XYZ file of C-alpha atoms in Angstrom:
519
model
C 101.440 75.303 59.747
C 102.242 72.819 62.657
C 102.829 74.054 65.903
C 105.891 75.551 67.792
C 105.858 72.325 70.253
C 105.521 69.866 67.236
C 108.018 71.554 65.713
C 111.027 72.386 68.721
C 109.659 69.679 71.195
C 109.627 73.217 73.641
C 106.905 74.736 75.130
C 106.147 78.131 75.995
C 105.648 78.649 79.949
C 103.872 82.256 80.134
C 104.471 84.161 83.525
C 102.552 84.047 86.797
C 99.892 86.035 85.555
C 98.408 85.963 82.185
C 96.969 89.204 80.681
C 93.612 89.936 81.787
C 90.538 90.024 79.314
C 89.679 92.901 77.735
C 86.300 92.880 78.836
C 87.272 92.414 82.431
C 89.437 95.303 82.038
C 86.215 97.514 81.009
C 83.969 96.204 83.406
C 86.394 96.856 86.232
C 87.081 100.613 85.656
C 83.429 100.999 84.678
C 82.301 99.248 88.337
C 84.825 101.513 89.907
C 83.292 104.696 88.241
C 79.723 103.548 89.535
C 81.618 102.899 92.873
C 83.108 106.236 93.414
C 79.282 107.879 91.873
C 77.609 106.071 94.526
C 80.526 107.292 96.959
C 80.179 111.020 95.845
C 76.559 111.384 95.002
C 74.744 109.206 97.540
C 73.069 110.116 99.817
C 74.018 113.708 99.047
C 77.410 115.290 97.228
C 80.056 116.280 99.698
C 83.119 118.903 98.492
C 84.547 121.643 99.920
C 83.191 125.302 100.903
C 85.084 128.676 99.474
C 87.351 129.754 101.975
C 87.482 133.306 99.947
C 90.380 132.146 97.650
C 87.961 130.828 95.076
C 88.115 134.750 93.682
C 91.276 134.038 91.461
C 89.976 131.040 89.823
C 86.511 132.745 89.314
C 87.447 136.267 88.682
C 88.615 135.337 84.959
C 85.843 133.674 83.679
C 83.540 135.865 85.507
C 81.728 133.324 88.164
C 79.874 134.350 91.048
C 78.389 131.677 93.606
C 74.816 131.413 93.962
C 73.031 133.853 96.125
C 71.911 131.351 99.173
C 70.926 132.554 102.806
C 73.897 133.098 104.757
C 77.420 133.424 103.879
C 78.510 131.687 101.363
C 82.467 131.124 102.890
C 83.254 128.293 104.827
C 79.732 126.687 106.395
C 78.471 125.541 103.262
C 79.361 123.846 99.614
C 78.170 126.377 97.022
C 77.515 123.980 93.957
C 76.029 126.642 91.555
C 77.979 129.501 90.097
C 76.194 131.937 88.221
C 77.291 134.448 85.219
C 78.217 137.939 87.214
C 79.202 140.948 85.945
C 82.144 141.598 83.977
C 85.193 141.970 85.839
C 88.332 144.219 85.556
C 91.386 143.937 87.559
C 91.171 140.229 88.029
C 94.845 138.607 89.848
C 96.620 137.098 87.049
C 96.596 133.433 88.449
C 98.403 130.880 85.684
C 96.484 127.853 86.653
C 95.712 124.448 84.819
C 92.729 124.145 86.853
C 90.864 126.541 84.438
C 91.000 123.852 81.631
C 88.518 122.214 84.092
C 86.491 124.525 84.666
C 86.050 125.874 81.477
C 85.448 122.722 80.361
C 82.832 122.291 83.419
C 81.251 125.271 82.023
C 80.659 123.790 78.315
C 79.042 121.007 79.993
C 76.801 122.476 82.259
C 75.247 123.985 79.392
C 74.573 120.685 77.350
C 73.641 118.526 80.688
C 71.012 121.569 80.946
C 72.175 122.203 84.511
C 71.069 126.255 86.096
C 73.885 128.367 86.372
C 76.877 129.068 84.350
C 79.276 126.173 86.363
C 78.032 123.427 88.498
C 80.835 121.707 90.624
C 79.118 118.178 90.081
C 80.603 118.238 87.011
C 83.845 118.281 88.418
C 82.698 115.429 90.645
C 82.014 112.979 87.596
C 85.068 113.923 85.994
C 86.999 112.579 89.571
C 84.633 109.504 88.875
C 85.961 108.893 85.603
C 89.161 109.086 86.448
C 89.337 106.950 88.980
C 87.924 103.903 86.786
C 90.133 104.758 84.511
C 93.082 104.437 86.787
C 91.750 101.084 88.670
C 91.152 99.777 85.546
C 93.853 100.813 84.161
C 96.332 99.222 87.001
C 94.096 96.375 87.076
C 95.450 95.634 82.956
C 99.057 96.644 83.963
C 99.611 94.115 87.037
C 100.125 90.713 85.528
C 99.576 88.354 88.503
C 96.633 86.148 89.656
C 93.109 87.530 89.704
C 92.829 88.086 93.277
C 95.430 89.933 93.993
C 94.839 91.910 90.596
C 91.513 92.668 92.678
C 92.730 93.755 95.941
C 95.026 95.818 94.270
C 92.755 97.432 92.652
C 90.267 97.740 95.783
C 93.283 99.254 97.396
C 93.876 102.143 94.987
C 90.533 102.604 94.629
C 90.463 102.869 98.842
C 92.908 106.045 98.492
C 91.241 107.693 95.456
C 87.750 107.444 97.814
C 89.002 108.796 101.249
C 87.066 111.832 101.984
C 89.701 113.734 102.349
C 90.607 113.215 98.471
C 87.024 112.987 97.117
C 86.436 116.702 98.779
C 88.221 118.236 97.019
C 86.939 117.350 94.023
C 83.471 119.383 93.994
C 85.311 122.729 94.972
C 86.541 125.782 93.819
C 90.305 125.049 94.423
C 93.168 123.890 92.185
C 94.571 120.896 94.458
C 91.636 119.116 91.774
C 94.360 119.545 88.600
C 97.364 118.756 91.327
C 95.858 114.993 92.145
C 94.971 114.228 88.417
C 98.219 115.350 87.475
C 99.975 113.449 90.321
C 97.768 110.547 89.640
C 98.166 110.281 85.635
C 102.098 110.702 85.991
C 101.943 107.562 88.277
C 100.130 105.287 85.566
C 102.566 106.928 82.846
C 105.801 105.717 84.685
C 103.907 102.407 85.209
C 103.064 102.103 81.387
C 106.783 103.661 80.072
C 108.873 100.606 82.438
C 106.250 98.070 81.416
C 106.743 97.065 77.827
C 108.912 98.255 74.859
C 105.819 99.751 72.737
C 104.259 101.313 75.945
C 107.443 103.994 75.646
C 105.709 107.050 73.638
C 102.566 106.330 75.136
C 103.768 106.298 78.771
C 105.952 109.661 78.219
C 102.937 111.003 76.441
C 101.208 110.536 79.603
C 103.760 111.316 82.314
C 104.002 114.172 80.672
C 100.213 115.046 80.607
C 100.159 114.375 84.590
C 102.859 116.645 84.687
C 101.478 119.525 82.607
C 98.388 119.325 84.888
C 100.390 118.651 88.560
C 103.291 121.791 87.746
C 100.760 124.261 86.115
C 98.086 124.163 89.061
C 99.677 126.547 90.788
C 102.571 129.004 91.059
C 103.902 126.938 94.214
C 104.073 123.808 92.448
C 106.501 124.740 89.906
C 109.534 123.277 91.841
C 107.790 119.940 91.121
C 109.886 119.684 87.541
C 112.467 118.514 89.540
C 111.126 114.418 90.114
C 109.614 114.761 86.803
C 113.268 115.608 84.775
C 114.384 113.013 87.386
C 112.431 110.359 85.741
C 112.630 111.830 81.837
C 116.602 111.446 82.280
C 116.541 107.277 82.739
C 113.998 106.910 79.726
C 115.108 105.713 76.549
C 112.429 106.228 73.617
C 114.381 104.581 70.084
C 113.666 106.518 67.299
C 114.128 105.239 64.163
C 113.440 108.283 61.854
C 116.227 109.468 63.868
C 119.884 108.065 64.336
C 122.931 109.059 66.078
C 123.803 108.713 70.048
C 121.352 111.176 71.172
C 118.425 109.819 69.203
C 116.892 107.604 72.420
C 116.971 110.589 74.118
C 114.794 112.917 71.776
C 111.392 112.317 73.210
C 112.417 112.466 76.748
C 113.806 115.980 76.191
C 110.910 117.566 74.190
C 109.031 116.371 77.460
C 111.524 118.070 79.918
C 111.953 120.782 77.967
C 107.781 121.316 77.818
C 108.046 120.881 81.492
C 110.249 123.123 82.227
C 108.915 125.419 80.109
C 105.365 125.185 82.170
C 107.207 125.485 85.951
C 108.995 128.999 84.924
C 105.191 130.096 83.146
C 103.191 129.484 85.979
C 106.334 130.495 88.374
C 106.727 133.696 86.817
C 103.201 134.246 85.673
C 101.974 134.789 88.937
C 100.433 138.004 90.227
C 102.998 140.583 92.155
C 99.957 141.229 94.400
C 99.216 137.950 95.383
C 103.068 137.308 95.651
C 103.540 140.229 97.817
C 100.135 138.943 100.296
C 101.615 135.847 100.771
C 105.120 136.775 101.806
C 103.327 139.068 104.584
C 101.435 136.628 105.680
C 104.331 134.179 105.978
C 106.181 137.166 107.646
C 102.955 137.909 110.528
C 101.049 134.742 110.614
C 104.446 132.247 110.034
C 106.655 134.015 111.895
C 106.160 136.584 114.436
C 102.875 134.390 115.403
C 104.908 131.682 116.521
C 107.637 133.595 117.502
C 109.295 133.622 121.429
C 110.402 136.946 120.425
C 108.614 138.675 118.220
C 110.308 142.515 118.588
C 113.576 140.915 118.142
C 112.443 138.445 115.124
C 110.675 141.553 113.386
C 113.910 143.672 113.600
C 115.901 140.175 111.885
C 112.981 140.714 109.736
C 114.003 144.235 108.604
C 110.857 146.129 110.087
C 111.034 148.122 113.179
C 110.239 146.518 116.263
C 106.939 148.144 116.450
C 105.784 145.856 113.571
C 105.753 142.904 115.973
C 102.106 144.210 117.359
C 100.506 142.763 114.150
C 101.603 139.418 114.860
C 99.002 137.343 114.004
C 97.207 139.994 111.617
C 96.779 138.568 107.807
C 97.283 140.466 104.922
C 93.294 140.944 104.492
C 92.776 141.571 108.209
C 92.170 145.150 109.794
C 94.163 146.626 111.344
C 97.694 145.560 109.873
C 100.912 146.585 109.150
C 99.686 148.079 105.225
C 98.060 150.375 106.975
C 101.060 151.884 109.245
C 102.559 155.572 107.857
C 105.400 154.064 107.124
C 104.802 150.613 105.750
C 105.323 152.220 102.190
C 109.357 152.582 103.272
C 109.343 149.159 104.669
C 107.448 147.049 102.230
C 110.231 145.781 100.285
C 111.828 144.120 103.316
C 109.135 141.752 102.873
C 109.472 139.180 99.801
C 109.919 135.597 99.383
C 113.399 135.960 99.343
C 113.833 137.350 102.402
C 111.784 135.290 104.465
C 113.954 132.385 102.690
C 117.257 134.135 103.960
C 115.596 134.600 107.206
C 115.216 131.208 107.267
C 118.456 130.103 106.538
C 119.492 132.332 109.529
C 117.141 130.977 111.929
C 117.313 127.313 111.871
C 114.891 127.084 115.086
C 111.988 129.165 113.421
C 112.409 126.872 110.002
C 112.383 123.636 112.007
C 108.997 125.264 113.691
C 108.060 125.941 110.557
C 108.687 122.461 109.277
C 107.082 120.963 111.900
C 103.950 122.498 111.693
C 103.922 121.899 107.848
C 104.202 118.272 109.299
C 101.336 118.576 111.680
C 99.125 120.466 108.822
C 99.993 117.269 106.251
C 97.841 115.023 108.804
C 95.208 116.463 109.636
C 94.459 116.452 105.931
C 91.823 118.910 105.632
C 90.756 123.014 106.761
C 89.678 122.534 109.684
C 86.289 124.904 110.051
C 85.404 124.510 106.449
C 81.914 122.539 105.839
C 81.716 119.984 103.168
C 78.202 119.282 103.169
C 75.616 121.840 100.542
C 73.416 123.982 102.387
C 70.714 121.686 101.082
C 72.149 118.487 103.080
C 70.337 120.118 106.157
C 73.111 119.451 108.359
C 75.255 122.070 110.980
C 77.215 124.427 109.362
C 81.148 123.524 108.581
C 79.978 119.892 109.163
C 82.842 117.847 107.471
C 81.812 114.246 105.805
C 83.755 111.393 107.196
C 82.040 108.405 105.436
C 84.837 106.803 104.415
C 88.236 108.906 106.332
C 91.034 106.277 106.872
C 93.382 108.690 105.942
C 92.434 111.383 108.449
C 92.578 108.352 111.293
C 96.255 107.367 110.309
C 96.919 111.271 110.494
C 95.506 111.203 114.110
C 97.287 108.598 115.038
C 100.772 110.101 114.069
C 99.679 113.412 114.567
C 102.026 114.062 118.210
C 105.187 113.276 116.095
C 104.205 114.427 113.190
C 107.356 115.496 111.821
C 109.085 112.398 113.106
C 106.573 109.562 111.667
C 107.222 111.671 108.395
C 110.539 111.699 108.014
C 110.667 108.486 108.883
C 108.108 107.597 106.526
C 109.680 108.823 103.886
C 113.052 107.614 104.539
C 111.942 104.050 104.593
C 109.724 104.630 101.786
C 112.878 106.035 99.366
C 115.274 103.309 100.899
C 113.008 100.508 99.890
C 112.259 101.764 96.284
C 116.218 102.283 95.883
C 116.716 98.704 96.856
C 113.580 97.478 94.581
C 115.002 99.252 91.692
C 118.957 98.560 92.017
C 118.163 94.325 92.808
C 116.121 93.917 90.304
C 116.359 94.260 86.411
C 115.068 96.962 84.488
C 112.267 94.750 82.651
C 111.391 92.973 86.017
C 107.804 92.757 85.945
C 107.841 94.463 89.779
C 110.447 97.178 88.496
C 108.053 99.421 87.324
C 106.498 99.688 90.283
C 109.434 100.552 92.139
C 110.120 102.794 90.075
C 106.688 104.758 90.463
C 106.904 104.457 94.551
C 110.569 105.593 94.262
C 108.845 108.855 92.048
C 106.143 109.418 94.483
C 108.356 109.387 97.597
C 110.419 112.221 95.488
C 107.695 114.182 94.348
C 106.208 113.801 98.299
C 109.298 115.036 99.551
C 109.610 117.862 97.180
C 106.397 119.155 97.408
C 106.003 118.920 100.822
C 109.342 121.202 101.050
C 107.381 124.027 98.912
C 103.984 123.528 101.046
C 106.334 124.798 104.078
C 106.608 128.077 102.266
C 102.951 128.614 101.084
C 100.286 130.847 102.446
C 99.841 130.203 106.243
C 96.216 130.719 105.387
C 96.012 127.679 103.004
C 98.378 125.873 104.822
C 96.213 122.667 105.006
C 95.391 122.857 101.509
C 98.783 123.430 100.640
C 100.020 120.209 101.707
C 97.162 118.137 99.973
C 99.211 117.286 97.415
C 102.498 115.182 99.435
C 99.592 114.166 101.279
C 98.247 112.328 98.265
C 101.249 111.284 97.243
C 102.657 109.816 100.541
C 99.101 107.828 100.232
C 99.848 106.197 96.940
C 103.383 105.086 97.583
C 101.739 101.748 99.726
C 99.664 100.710 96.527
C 102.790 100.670 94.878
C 104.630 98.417 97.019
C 101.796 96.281 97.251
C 101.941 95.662 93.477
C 105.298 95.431 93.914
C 104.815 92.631 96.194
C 102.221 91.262 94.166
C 104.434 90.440 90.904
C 108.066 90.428 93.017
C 108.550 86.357 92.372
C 106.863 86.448 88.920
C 109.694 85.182 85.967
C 109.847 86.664 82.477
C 109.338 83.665 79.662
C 111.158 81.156 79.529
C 111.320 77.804 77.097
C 111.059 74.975 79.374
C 112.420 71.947 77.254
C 110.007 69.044 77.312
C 111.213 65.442 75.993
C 109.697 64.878 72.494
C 107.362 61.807 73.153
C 108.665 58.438 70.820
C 106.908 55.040 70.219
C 108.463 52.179 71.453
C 111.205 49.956 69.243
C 110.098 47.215 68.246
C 112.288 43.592 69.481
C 114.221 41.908 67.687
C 113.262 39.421 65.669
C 115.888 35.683 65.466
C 117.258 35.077 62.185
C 116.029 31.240 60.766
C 118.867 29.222 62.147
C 118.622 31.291 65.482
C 115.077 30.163 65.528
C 115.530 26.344 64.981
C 117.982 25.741 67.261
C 115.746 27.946 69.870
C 112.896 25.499 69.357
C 112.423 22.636 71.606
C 110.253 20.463 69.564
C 112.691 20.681 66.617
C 115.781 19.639 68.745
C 113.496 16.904 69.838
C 112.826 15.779 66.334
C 116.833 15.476 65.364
């Protein structure tokens, strides 16, 4: 068969970037695993201490930490979790970080590790995942090797900040949240990238989102930037037709979705619902309130209640233990601190602003990071690689201010990225997945404003992660923005020269001198 350009006289002109070679895709997410190993492991594993909440993820598979010297809250990282006794009673806690640590469990057992759950298991699962994900962006981004690589250096950059990696080895669920967060992000990459990427990519998104919705009750509102993306995806069918048919995989995805957000919203414990709307009401509130008799009356609790400002729900003495807390109990919920808020505009800004204030500084402050084995001060925190937590300092006087403004610039430039340019734009897709991260940063960070004072910090790790990915996007946004789809560049079809002209006879005698001479 001869080829195309014998055939059409055309070439084919691919894009800017050519797709990169298998085996540099491998060994790129495989150096990234060793990267973040050698990160996480060496010299010593860093994570984060139990801060006491660890009892509804551990109470249901019955977990107890390893007896060390000292407590085992807050100075220390507690990698070893032993079988206790059987529990009864346990919060019901819907959580999708229990797939990891059962599954933590099953291998701590075949690595031959002591204990019934070691948290470094968690740790090598955050290593895989990040080479999967740098490797996986490095395939996606069809440009020129080097900025393939710093692209990749810079994702990898985020996914190793200290304040991300920390999380990772500990007892808390904001592990599920990021892999969630961070899986949806390569899914909306891989649906907007090719044609045959569009089951795939849903499959995906929706994975991330199964994880990132069902970590925790207060992360159900995050549906709302996931249906957001669902509704602008077409998947064709072709065992199905009619006008609806593009649409049928994109709503078996919302509607699995949805159907997680209203489990895990509704699945929640009324006692652990009922300790966190006190706390928002006493530590939230009437802590930070100007007037606290007055705001605990707007409250509906006598003004007496305002002398447990500041008292948590676990603290002695509080307002539970007043004779007639019973009568005013119900005053406290989630719904009415919400219509308090409403009410009080001044209090919800203060609220709002401290959210902001909470979102950089990153991490619990007074929590240690470091096992008791590290031999270093208790509630040391690691800071080997903390750019994040130095931004957050940096912004940390206008907190609310630099976030909002963040944010709006961040939204503004996706919209513009997305509406200029078409849909199968090489760059599109990644405007596309910073325009979904500034959503689900705003979002979420709107819900951590309304979660347990007490895990406050930890509440907002998730916009916090999110806000941090949105500038890898726009990089690789920048990095394919003047790249062309392909084209067929005409070329002229390459011809031998005529030959002249040759003189007929009589032409040629009378051209010829000596012949004219001769007559």
């Amino acid at each position: 068969m001869l080829p195309l350009r014998r055939l059409t006289g055309r070439r084919a002109t691919r894009p800017a970037g050519s797709p990169p070679r298998p085996w540099l895709t491998w060994v790129v997410g495989a150096t990234a695993s060793g990267a973040m190993a050698l990160r996480m492991f060496v010299p010593t594993i860093t994570g984060l201490a139990d801060d006491g909440s660890s009892h509804r993820l551990t109470c249901p598979l019955g977990l107890v930490p390893h007896k060390t010297a000292g407590s085992p809250f807050f100075d220390f990282l507690v990698l070893r979790w032993n079988r206790g006794d059987p529990t009864v009673g346990c919060p019901d806690f819907p959580t999708s970080e229990r797939w990891f640590l059962e599954a933590a469990q099953t291998l701590t057992s075949w690595f031959g590790l002591p204990g019934a759950l070691d948290l470094r298991i968690l740790a090598l699962w955050w290593c895989l995942l990040a080479g999967t994900a740098v490797g996986a962006l490095f395939a996606l981004l069809r440009t020129t090797l080097p900025r393939r690589a710093m692209a990749s250096l810079a994702l990898f950059a985020i996914l190793a900040d200290s304040v991300f990696v920390d999380y990772a080895a500990s007892m808390n669920v904001q592990l599920a949240a990021m892999s969630g967060v961070l899986i949806a992000s390569l899914g909306v990459i891989l649906v907007f990238s090719h044609a045959k990427r569009l089951i795939p990519g849903c499959l995906l998104f929706t994975f991330g989102g199964v994880l990132a919705i069902g970590a925790e009750p207060g992360n159900a509102v995050l549906v709302l930037p996931f249906l957001a993306v669902l509704a602008i995806i077409r998947v064709p069918w072709p065992a199905v037709t009619g006008r609806w048919a593009c649409r049928l995989i994109p709503g078996i995805c919302a509607l699995v979705l949805t159907a997680v957000s209203l489990t895990v919203y509704v699945g929640e414990d009324a006692r652990l619902e009922d300790a966190r709307a006190y706390n928002q009401a006493f530590l939230g509130i009437l802590a930070h309130s100007s007037d606290p008799r007055k705001d605990s009356e707007d409250l509906g609790l006598p003004a007496t209640f305002s002398a447990y400002a500041g008292q948590s729900w676990w603290a002695h003495p509080t307002a539970r233990e007043h004779p007639t807390w019973i009568t005013h109990s119900r005053s406290i919920s989630t719904t009415s601190i919400r219509t308090y808020l409403l009410r009080h505009p001044g209090q919800a800004l203060d609220l709002v602003s401290r959210s902001a204030k909470d979102l950089l500084s990153f991490r619990p402050a007074q929590t240690g990071t470091y096992p008791r084995e590290a031999e270093t001060p208790p509630r040391s925190a690691d800071c080997r690689w903390c750019v994040a937590s130095m931004i957050g300092q940096v912004f940390a006087p206008r907190a609310l201010a630099a976030l909002l403004l963040y944010l709006s610039v961040c939204g503004l430039l996706a919209a513009v990225f997305v509406r200029a340019l078409p849909k199968r734009h090489p760059a599109w897709k990644f405007g596309a997945a910073a325009g979904f991260l500034t959503a689900l940063t705003t979002v979420s960070f709107a819900s951590a404003t309304l979660s347990d004072p007490l895990e406050s910090t930890k509440a907002v790790i998730v916009p916090a992660f999110t806000a941090s990915l949105i500038p890898a996007m726009f990089f690789c946004l920048w990095c394919v923005s003047n790249q062309q789809p392909l084209t067929l560049v005409p070329e002229p079809i390459a011809t031998s020269p005529l030959p002249a002209p040759q003189p007929r006879d009589g032409e040629l005698a009378a051209s010829s001198p000596r012949r004219r001479a001769d007559t």
